[in-house]
CSV table of C-alpha atoms in Angstrom, one decimal:
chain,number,residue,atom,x,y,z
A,793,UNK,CA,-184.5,107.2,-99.4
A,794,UNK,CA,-181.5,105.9,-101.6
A,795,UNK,CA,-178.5,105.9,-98.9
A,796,UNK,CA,-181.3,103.8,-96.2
A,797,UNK,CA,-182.3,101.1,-99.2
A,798,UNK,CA,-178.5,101.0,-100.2
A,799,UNK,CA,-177.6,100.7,-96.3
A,800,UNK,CA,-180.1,97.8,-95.8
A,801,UNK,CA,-178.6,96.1,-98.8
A,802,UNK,CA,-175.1,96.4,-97.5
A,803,UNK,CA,-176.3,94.9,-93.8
A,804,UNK,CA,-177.9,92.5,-95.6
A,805,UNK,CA,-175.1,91.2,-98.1
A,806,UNK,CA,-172.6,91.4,-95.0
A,807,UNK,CA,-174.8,89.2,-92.7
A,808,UNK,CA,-175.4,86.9,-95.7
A,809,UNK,CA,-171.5,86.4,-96.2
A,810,UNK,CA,-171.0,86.0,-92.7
A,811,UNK,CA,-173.7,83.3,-92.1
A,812,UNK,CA,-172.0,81.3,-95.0
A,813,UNK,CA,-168.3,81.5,-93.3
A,814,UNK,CA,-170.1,80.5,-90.2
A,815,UNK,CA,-171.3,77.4,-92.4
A,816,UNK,CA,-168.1,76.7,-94.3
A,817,UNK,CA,-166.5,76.6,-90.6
A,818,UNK,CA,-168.9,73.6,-89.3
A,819,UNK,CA,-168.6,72.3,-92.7
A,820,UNK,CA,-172.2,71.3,-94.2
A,821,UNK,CA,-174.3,73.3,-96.6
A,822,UNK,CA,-171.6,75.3,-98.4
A,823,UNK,CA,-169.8,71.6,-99.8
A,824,UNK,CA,-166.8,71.7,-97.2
A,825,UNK,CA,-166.1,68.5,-95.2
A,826,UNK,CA,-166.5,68.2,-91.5
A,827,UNK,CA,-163.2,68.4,-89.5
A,828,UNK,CA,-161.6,64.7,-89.6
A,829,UNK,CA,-162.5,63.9,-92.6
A,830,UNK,CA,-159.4,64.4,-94.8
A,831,UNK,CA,-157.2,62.5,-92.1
A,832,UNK,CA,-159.4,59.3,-92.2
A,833,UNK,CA,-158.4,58.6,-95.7
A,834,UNK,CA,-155.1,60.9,-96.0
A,835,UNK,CA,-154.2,60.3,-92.5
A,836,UNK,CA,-150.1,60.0,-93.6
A,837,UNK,CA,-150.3,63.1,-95.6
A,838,UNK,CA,-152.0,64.7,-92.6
A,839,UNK,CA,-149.6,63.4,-90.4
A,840,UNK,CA,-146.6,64.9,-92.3
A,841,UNK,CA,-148.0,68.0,-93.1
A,842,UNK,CA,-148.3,68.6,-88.8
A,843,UNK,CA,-144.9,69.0,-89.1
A,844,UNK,CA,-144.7,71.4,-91.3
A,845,UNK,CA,-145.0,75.3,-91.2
A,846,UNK,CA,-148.4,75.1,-92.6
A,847,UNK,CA,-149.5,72.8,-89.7
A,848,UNK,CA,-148.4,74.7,-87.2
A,849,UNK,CA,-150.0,77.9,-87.7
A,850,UNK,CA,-152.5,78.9,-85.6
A,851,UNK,CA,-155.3,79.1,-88.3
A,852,UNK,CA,-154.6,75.7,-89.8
A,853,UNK,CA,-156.5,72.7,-87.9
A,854,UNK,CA,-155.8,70.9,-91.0
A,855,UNK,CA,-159.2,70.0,-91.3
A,856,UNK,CA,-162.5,71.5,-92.5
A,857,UNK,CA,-162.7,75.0,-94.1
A,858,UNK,CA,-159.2,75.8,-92.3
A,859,UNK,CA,-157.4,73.2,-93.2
A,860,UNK,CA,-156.6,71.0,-96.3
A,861,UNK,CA,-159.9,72.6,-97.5
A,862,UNK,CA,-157.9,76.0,-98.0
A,863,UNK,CA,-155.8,74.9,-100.8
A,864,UNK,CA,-158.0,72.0,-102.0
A,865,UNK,CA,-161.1,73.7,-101.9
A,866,UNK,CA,-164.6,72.3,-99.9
A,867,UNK,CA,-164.2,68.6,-99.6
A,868,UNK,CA,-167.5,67.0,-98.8
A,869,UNK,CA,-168.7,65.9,-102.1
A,870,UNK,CA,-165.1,64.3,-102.6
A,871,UNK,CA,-165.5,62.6,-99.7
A,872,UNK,CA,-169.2,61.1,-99.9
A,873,UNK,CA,-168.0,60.1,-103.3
A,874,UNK,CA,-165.7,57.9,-102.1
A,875,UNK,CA,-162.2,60.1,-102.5
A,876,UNK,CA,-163.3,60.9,-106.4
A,877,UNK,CA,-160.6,63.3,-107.2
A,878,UNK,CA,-162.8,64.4,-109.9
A,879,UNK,CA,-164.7,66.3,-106.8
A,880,UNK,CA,-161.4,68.1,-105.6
A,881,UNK,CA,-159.3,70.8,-106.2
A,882,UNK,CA,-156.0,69.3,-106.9
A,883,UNK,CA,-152.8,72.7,-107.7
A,884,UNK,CA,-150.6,70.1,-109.9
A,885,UNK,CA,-153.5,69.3,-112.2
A,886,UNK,CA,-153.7,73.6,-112.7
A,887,UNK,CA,-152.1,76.0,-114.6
A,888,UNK,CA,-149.1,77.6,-113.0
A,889,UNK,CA,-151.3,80.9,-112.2
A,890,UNK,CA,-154.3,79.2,-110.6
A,891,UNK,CA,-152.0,77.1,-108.7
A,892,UNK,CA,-149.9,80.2,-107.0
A,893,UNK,CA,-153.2,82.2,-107.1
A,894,UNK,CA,-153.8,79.2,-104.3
A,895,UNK,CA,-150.9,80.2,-102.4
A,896,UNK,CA,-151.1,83.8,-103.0
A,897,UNK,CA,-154.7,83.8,-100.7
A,898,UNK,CA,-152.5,84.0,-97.8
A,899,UNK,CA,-148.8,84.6,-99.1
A,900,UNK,CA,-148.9,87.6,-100.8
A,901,UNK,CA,-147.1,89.7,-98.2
A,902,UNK,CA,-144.4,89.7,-96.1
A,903,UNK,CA,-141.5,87.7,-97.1
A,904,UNK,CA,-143.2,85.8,-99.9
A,905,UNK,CA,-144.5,88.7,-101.7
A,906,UNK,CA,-143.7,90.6,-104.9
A,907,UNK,CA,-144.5,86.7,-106.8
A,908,UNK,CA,-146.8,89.0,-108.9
A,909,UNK,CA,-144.8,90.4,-111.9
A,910,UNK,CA,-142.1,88.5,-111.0
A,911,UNK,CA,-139.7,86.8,-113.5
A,912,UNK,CA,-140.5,83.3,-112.1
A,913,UNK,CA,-144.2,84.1,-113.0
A,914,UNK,CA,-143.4,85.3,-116.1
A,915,UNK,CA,-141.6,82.6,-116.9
A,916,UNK,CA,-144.7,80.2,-116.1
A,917,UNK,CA,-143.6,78.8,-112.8
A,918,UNK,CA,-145.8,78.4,-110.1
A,919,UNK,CA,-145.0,78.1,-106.2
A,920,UNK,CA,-144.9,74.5,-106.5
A,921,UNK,CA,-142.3,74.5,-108.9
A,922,UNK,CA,-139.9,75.4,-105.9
A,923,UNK,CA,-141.9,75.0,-102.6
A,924,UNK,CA,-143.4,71.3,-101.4
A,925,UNK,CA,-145.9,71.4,-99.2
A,926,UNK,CA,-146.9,67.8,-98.8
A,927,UNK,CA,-143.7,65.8,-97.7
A,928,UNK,CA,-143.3,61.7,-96.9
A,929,UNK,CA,-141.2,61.8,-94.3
A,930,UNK,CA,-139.5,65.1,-92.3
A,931,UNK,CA,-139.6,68.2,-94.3
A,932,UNK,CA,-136.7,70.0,-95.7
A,933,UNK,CA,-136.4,73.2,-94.3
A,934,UNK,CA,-138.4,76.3,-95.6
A,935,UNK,CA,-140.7,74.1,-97.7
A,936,UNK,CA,-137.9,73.6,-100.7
A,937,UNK,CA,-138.8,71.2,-103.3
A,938,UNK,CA,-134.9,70.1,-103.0
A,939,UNK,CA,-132.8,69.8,-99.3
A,940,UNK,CA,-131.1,73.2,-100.1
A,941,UNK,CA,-131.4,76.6,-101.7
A,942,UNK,CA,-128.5,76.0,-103.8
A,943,UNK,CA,-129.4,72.5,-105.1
A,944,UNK,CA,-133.1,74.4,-106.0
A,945,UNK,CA,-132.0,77.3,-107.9
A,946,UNK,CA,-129.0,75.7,-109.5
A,947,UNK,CA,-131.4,73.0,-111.2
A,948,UNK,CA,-132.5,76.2,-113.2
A,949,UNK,CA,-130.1,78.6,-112.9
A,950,UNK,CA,-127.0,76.5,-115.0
A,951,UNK,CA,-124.9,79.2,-115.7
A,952,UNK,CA,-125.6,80.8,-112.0
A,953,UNK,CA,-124.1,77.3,-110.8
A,954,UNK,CA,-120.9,77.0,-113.5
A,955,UNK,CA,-119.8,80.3,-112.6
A,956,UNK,CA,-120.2,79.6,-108.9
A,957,UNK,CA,-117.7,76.5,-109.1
A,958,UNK,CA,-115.0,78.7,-110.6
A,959,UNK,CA,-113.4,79.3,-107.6
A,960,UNK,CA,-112.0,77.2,-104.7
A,961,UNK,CA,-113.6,79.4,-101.5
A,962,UNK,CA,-117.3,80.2,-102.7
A,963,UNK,CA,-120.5,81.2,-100.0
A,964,UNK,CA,-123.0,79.4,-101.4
A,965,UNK,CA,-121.1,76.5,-102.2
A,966,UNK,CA,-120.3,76.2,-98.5
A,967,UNK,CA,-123.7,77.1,-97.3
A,968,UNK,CA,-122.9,80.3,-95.3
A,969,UNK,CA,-124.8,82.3,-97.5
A,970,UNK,CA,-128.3,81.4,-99.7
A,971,UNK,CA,-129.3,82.8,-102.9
A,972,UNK,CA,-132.6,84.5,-100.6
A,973,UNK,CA,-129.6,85.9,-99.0
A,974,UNK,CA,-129.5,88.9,-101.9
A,975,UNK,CA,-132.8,87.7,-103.9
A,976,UNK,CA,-136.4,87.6,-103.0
């Protein structure tokens, strides 16, 4: 009856979504690039990013579907078009949400959750407004879009920083504590 057709439905949707991740992994029919392909044209952005967090995850072979291709979406048609970055999914050219959206796929736990509802994302920030993840040369730690915490929150936080200078002996200041040390 009902429950068989709606069981055959549900096999059938569930084999169908898993015979497309099977083809975004070997790249192909669903638009993402084979594995390689990013590094022969971005092979010092792929170089850098090895040392990163990001490139040492398990998951990340930083090519294909589980690499670059995660935040940059497929990559195939920018490629066989020559690097048109028309054909590629680019966070700085997005709106704050769809770029953290990006990095809230795998980051919205842990650590680096509560972004949602947050006053940085009410305020129109995205993760890229604080966090780097391509660097030229060896990364600062964490990811920061400055060398410390307190050089990256003070270029916002003005009156945070003035109030901090007030006094001769302060944590921050002297790096024994970080403003992650009391903030998420």
């Amino acid at each position: 009856g009902a429950s068989a057709t709606a069981a055959l439905v549900s096999l059938l949707l569930c084999a169908g979504w898993q015979a497309g991740l099977a083809a975004e992994e070997k790249g192909g029919a669903t638009g993402y690039a084979d594995p390689g392909v990013c590094a022969g044209c971005h092979e010092d952005v792929a170089t850098a990013l090895k040392l990163t967090i990001h490139g040492k995850t398990s998951v990340a072979t930083w090519d294909g579907a589980a690499g670059c291709q995660s935040c940059h979406g497929p990559g195939a048609a920018h490629a066989d078009a020559g690097g048109d970055k028309a054909l590629i999914r680019n966070p700085r050219n997005l709106s704050a949400s769809e770029a953290s959206a990006i990095c809230l796929t795998c980051h919205e736990r842990g650590e680096q959750s509560h972004w949602q509802g947050s006053q940085h994302e009410g305020r129109g920030l995205s993760c890229t407004s604080c966090h780097k993840i391509h660097h030229e040369a060896t990364p600062p730690p964490k990811l920061l879009a400055k060398g410390t915490e307190f050089e990256l929150c003070t270029a916002c936080h003005l009156k945070r920083k003035a109030s901090l200078y007030r006094s001769a002996h302060m944590p921050m200041r002297e790096g024994s504590m970080n403003c992650t040390s009391c903030h998420n």
